[in-house]
Amino acid sequence: NAGVTQTPKFQVLKTGQSMTLQCAQDMNHNSMYWYRQDPGMGLRLIYYSASEGTTDKGEVPNGYNVSRLNKREFSLRLESAAPSQTSVYFCASRQQGARETQYFGPGTRLLVL
Amino acid sequence: GENVEQHPSTLSVQEGDSAVIKCTYSDSASNYFPWYKQELGKRPQLIIDIRSNVGEKKDQRIAVTLNKTAKHFSLHITETQPEDSAVYFCAARSGNAGNMLTFGGGTRLMVKP
């Protein structure tokens, strides 16, 4: 049981390049989330998926797109990377129902030059 | 939307002393308040949580208190140890926001041996 996994661990992009961050969970959770974490700041929600087939914007969605490929996988895409998107990206998942806990992946550190 | 303020941003204590971190939230409909611990370079991990129908919850050396009237909640760590050194985040889940968590800005706790 790996929990929440993310790839890649670290990525360097040039301004204007695109990339997709991958996230998968093996806990059979319904809800999945993408956050970004900038130095000195808390986690800010980019997008979330309450269940397979649905996605919604969070607090900072501009410049990103997401795909809930199936129940296990939730990807985040940067179509044209900008230096302001340099951050650490965390994926999380949560089981629907009484348990509220969000479980986080190990994070992807992204540097946009 | 929900807004969560966290204080202090840094906290230094002597080993064995107590540490208190405070958070305020804006949405009176918020009903779930988790606390996460994040060690350097690692993912956030849940350490304790409280629901709005409970005023206090304890788990060994950590406790959380909630004051719904004043819209604030606090994390208390007693008998601090060097391994408690980390960044701590509070969060609030609004009942009107599709199970999204809004995070505070974080508190860097340093426990000096």
Tab-separated table of N, CA and C in Angstrom, chain A residues 36-102:
chain	number	residue	atom	x	y	z
A	36	ARG	N	-0.315	23.927	-4.185
A	36	ARG	CA	1.034	24.437	-4.325
A	36	ARG	C	1.477	25.048	-3.004
A	37	GLN	N	2.775	24.923	-2.726
A	37	GLN	CA	3.317	25.470	-1.479
A	37	GLN	C	4.508	26.345	-1.813
A	38	ASP	N	4.397	27.609	-1.499
A	38	ASP	CA	5.469	28.569	-1.733
A	38	ASP	C	6.132	28.911	-0.406
A	39	PRO	N	7.411	29.306	-0.435
A	39	PRO	CA	8.147	29.590	0.813
A	39	PRO	C	7.388	30.565	1.700
A	40	GLY	N	7.273	30.207	2.979
A	40	GLY	CA	6.628	31.090	3.940
A	40	GLY	C	5.122	31.152	3.832
A	41	MET	N	4.567	30.322	2.958
A	41	MET	CA	3.123	30.344	2.793
A	41	MET	C	2.552	28.960	3.049
A	42	GLY	N	1.316	28.938	3.336
A	42	GLY	CA	0.644	27.658	3.514
A	42	GLY	C	0.362	27.004	2.179
A	43	LEU	N	-0.403	25.961	2.225
A	43	LEU	CA	-0.789	25.241	1.022
A	43	LEU	C	-2.003	25.926	0.403
A	44	ARG	N	-1.918	26.154	-0.890
A	44	ARG	CA	-3.040	26.779	-1.597
A	44	ARG	C	-3.600	25.800	-2.623
A	45	LEU	N	-4.906	25.650	-2.621
A	45	LEU	CA	-5.560	24.672	-3.478
A	45	LEU	C	-5.640	25.184	-4.912
A	46	ILE	N	-5.181	24.345	-5.841
A	46	ILE	CA	-5.203	24.708	-7.255
A	46	ILE	C	-6.496	24.184	-7.895
A	47	TYR	N	-6.694	22.884	-7.828
A	47	TYR	CA	-7.875	22.213	-8.349
A	47	TYR	C	-8.179	21.028	-7.446
A	48	TYR	N	-9.422	20.576	-7.506
A	48	TYR	CA	-9.755	19.350	-6.824
A	48	TYR	C	-10.771	18.560	-7.630
A	49	SER	N	-10.880	17.287	-7.252
A	49	SER	CA	-11.832	16.387	-7.897
A	49	SER	C	-12.570	15.647	-6.800
A	50	ALA	N	-13.849	15.974	-6.636
A	50	ALA	CA	-14.630	15.364	-5.559
A	50	ALA	C	-14.888	13.886	-5.822
A	51	SER	N	-14.938	13.522	-7.080
A	51	SER	CA	-15.143	12.112	-7.436
A	51	SER	C	-14.704	11.924	-8.878
A	52	GLU	N	-14.574	10.688	-9.283
A	52	GLU	CA	-14.169	10.387	-10.648
A	52	GLU	C	-15.117	11.061	-11.627
A	53	GLY	N	-14.549	11.770	-12.594
A	53	GLY	CA	-15.360	12.420	-13.610
A	53	GLY	C	-15.700	13.863	-13.322
A	54	THR	N	-15.315	14.366	-12.139
A	54	THR	CA	-15.606	15.766	-11.813
A	54	THR	C	-14.327	16.473	-11.395
A	55	THR	N	-14.205	17.747	-11.785
A	55	THR	CA	-13.109	18.588	-11.324
A	55	THR	C	-13.644	19.991	-11.070
A	56	ASP	N	-13.019	20.681	-10.113
A	56	ASP	CA	-13.433	22.048	-9.785
A	56	ASP	C	-12.225	22.895	-9.455
A	57	LYS	N	-12.366	24.198	-9.701
A	57	LYS	CA	-11.281	25.129	-9.407
A	57	LYS	C	-11.168	25.357	-7.914
A	58	GLY	N	-9.920	25.556	-7.493
A	58	GLY	CA	-9.666	25.938	-6.120
A	58	GLY	C	-9.345	27.408	-6.035
A	59	GLU	N	-8.430	27.744	-5.163
A	59	GLU	CA	-8.099	29.154	-4.897
A	59	GLU	C	-7.229	29.776	-5.984
A	60	VAL	N	-6.302	28.986	-6.582
A	60	VAL	CA	-5.338	29.540	-7.537
A	60	VAL	C	-5.268	28.696	-8.815
A	61	PRO	N	-6.325	28.622	-9.618
A	61	PRO	CA	-6.342	27.716	-10.771
A	61	PRO	C	-5.693	28.254	-12.053
A	62	ASN	N	-5.449	29.571	-12.113
A	62	ASN	CA	-4.975	30.159	-13.366
A	62	ASN	C	-3.620	29.599	-13.784
A	63	GLY	N	-3.532	29.180	-15.049
A	63	GLY	CA	-2.290	28.642	-15.583
A	63	GLY	C	-2.181	27.132	-15.478
A	64	TYR	N	-3.229	26.489	-14.940
A	64	TYR	CA	-3.204	25.044	-14.736
A	64	TYR	C	-4.451	24.396	-15.327
A	65	ASN	N	-4.308	23.123	-15.680
A	65	ASN	CA	-5.449	22.288	-16.021
A	65	ASN	C	-5.276	20.940	-15.343
A	66	VAL	N	-6.374	20.245	-15.146
A	66	VAL	CA	-6.312	18.946	-14.490
A	66	VAL	C	-7.121	17.929	-15.261
A	67	SER	N	-6.788	16.658	-14.998
A	67	SER	CA	-7.555	15.544	-15.552
A	67	SER	C	-7.682	14.468	-14.488
A	68	ARG	N	-8.921	14.064	-14.229
A	68	ARG	CA	-9.132	12.908	-13.341
A	68	ARG	C	-9.290	11.713	-14.270
A	69	LEU	N	-8.180	11.031	-14.478
A	69	LEU	CA	-8.128	9.984	-15.497
A	69	LEU	C	-8.987	8.787	-15.111
A	70	ASN	N	-9.002	8.463	-13.859
A	70	ASN	CA	-9.805	7.369	-13.304
A	70	ASN	C	-9.828	7.593	-11.800
A	71	LYS	N	-10.320	6.645	-11.040
A	71	LYS	CA	-10.428	6.874	-9.601
A	71	LYS	C	-9.049	7.025	-8.955
A	72	ARG	N	-8.047	6.362	-9.504
A	72	ARG	CA	-6.722	6.359	-8.903
A	72	ARG	C	-5.883	7.583	-9.245
A	73	GLU	N	-6.062	8.136	-10.437
A	73	GLU	CA	-5.101	9.090	-10.968
A	73	GLU	C	-5.684	10.479	-11.210
A	74	PHE	N	-4.887	11.483	-10.854
A	74	PHE	CA	-5.309	12.880	-11.000
A	74	PHE	C	-4.073	13.665	-11.428
A	75	SER	N	-4.071	14.167	-12.650
A	75	SER	CA	-2.871	14.828	-13.169
A	75	SER	C	-3.073	16.338	-13.245
A	76	LEU	N	-1.958	17.052	-13.146
A	76	LEU	CA	-1.946	18.520	-13.208
A	76	LEU	C	-1.061	18.938	-14.372
A	77	ARG	N	-1.595	19.771	-15.248
A	77	ARG	CA	-0.837	20.173	-16.425
A	77	ARG	C	-0.572	21.673	-16.435
A	78	LEU	N	0.679	22.004	-16.742
A	78	LEU	CA	1.069	23.389	-16.983
A	78	LEU	C	1.282	23.523	-18.481
A	79	GLU	N	0.446	24.279	-19.147
A	79	GLU	CA	0.511	24.380	-20.609
A	79	GLU	C	1.670	25.255	-21.072
A	80	SER	N	1.934	26.327	-20.341
A	80	SER	CA	3.003	27.257	-20.702
A	80	SER	C	3.593	27.791	-19.401
A	81	ALA	N	4.632	27.111	-18.922
A	81	ALA	CA	5.146	27.413	-17.588
A	81	ALA	C	5.697	28.833	-17.476
A	82	ALA	N	5.494	29.429	-16.307
A	82	ALA	CA	5.999	30.768	-16.005
A	82	ALA	C	6.806	30.707	-14.712
A	83	PRO	N	7.780	31.628	-14.549
A	83	PRO	CA	8.581	31.617	-13.308
A	83	PRO	C	7.730	31.677	-12.042
A	84	SER	N	6.551	32.303	-12.123
A	84	SER	CA	5.671	32.402	-10.949
A	84	SER	C	5.107	31.045	-10.542
A	85	GLN	N	5.257	30.038	-11.391
A	85	GLN	CA	4.782	28.700	-11.064
A	85	GLN	C	5.871	27.838	-10.412
A	86	THR	N	7.033	28.436	-10.176
A	86	THR	CA	8.064	27.760	-9.379
A	86	THR	C	7.508	27.536	-7.987
A	87	SER	N	7.464	26.280	-7.555
A	87	SER	CA	6.810	25.952	-6.298
A	87	SER	C	7.013	24.464	-6.004
A	88	VAL	N	6.523	24.054	-4.859
A	88	VAL	CA	6.413	22.625	-4.560
A	88	VAL	C	4.943	22.259	-4.675
A	89	TYR	N	4.676	21.224	-5.452
A	89	TYR	CA	3.302	20.811	-5.716
A	89	TYR	C	2.999	19.517	-4.964
A	90	PHE	N	1.918	19.554	-4.212
A	90	PHE	CA	1.477	18.380	-3.470
A	90	PHE	C	0.122	17.923	-3.983
A	91	CYS	N	0.019	16.623	-4.137
A	91	CYS	CA	-1.262	15.982	-4.420
A	91	CYS	C	-1.758	15.372	-3.114
A	92	ALA	N	-3.065	15.319	-2.939
A	92	ALA	CA	-3.644	14.711	-1.748
A	92	ALA	C	-4.910	13.963	-2.129
A	93	SER	N	-5.299	13.029	-1.282
A	93	SER	CA	-6.555	12.319	-1.509
A	93	SER	C	-7.306	12.174	-0.197
A	94	ARG	N	-8.601	11.966	-0.304
A	94	ARG	CA	-9.456	11.865	0.884
A	94	ARG	C	-10.581	10.897	0.607
A	95	GLN	N	-10.909	10.098	1.619
A	95	GLN	CA	-12.014	9.168	1.475
A	95	GLN	C	-13.308	9.887	1.788
A	96	GLN	N	-14.290	9.701	0.956
A	96	GLN	CA	-15.568	10.361	1.184
A	96	GLN	C	-16.248	9.735	2.396
A	97	GLY	N	-16.946	10.554	3.142
A	97	GLY	CA	-17.657	10.030	4.292
A	97	GLY	C	-17.169	10.654	5.570
A	98	ALA	N	-17.243	9.922	6.654
A	98	ALA	CA	-16.966	10.476	7.973
A	98	ALA	C	-15.499	10.882	8.130
A	99	ARG	N	-14.588	10.123	7.542
A	99	ARG	CA	-13.177	10.438	7.704
A	99	ARG	C	-12.805	11.615	6.824
A	100	GLU	N	-12.320	12.689	7.450
A	100	GLU	CA	-12.021	13.911	6.705
A	100	GLU	C	-10.574	13.996	6.260
A	101	THR	N	-9.728	13.132	6.787
A	101	THR	CA	-8.283	13.297	6.642
A	101	THR	C	-7.848	13.302	5.191
A	102	GLN	N	-7.037	14.301	4.841
A	102	GLN	CA	-6.398	14.330	3.539
A	102	GLN	C	-4.990	13.772	3.695
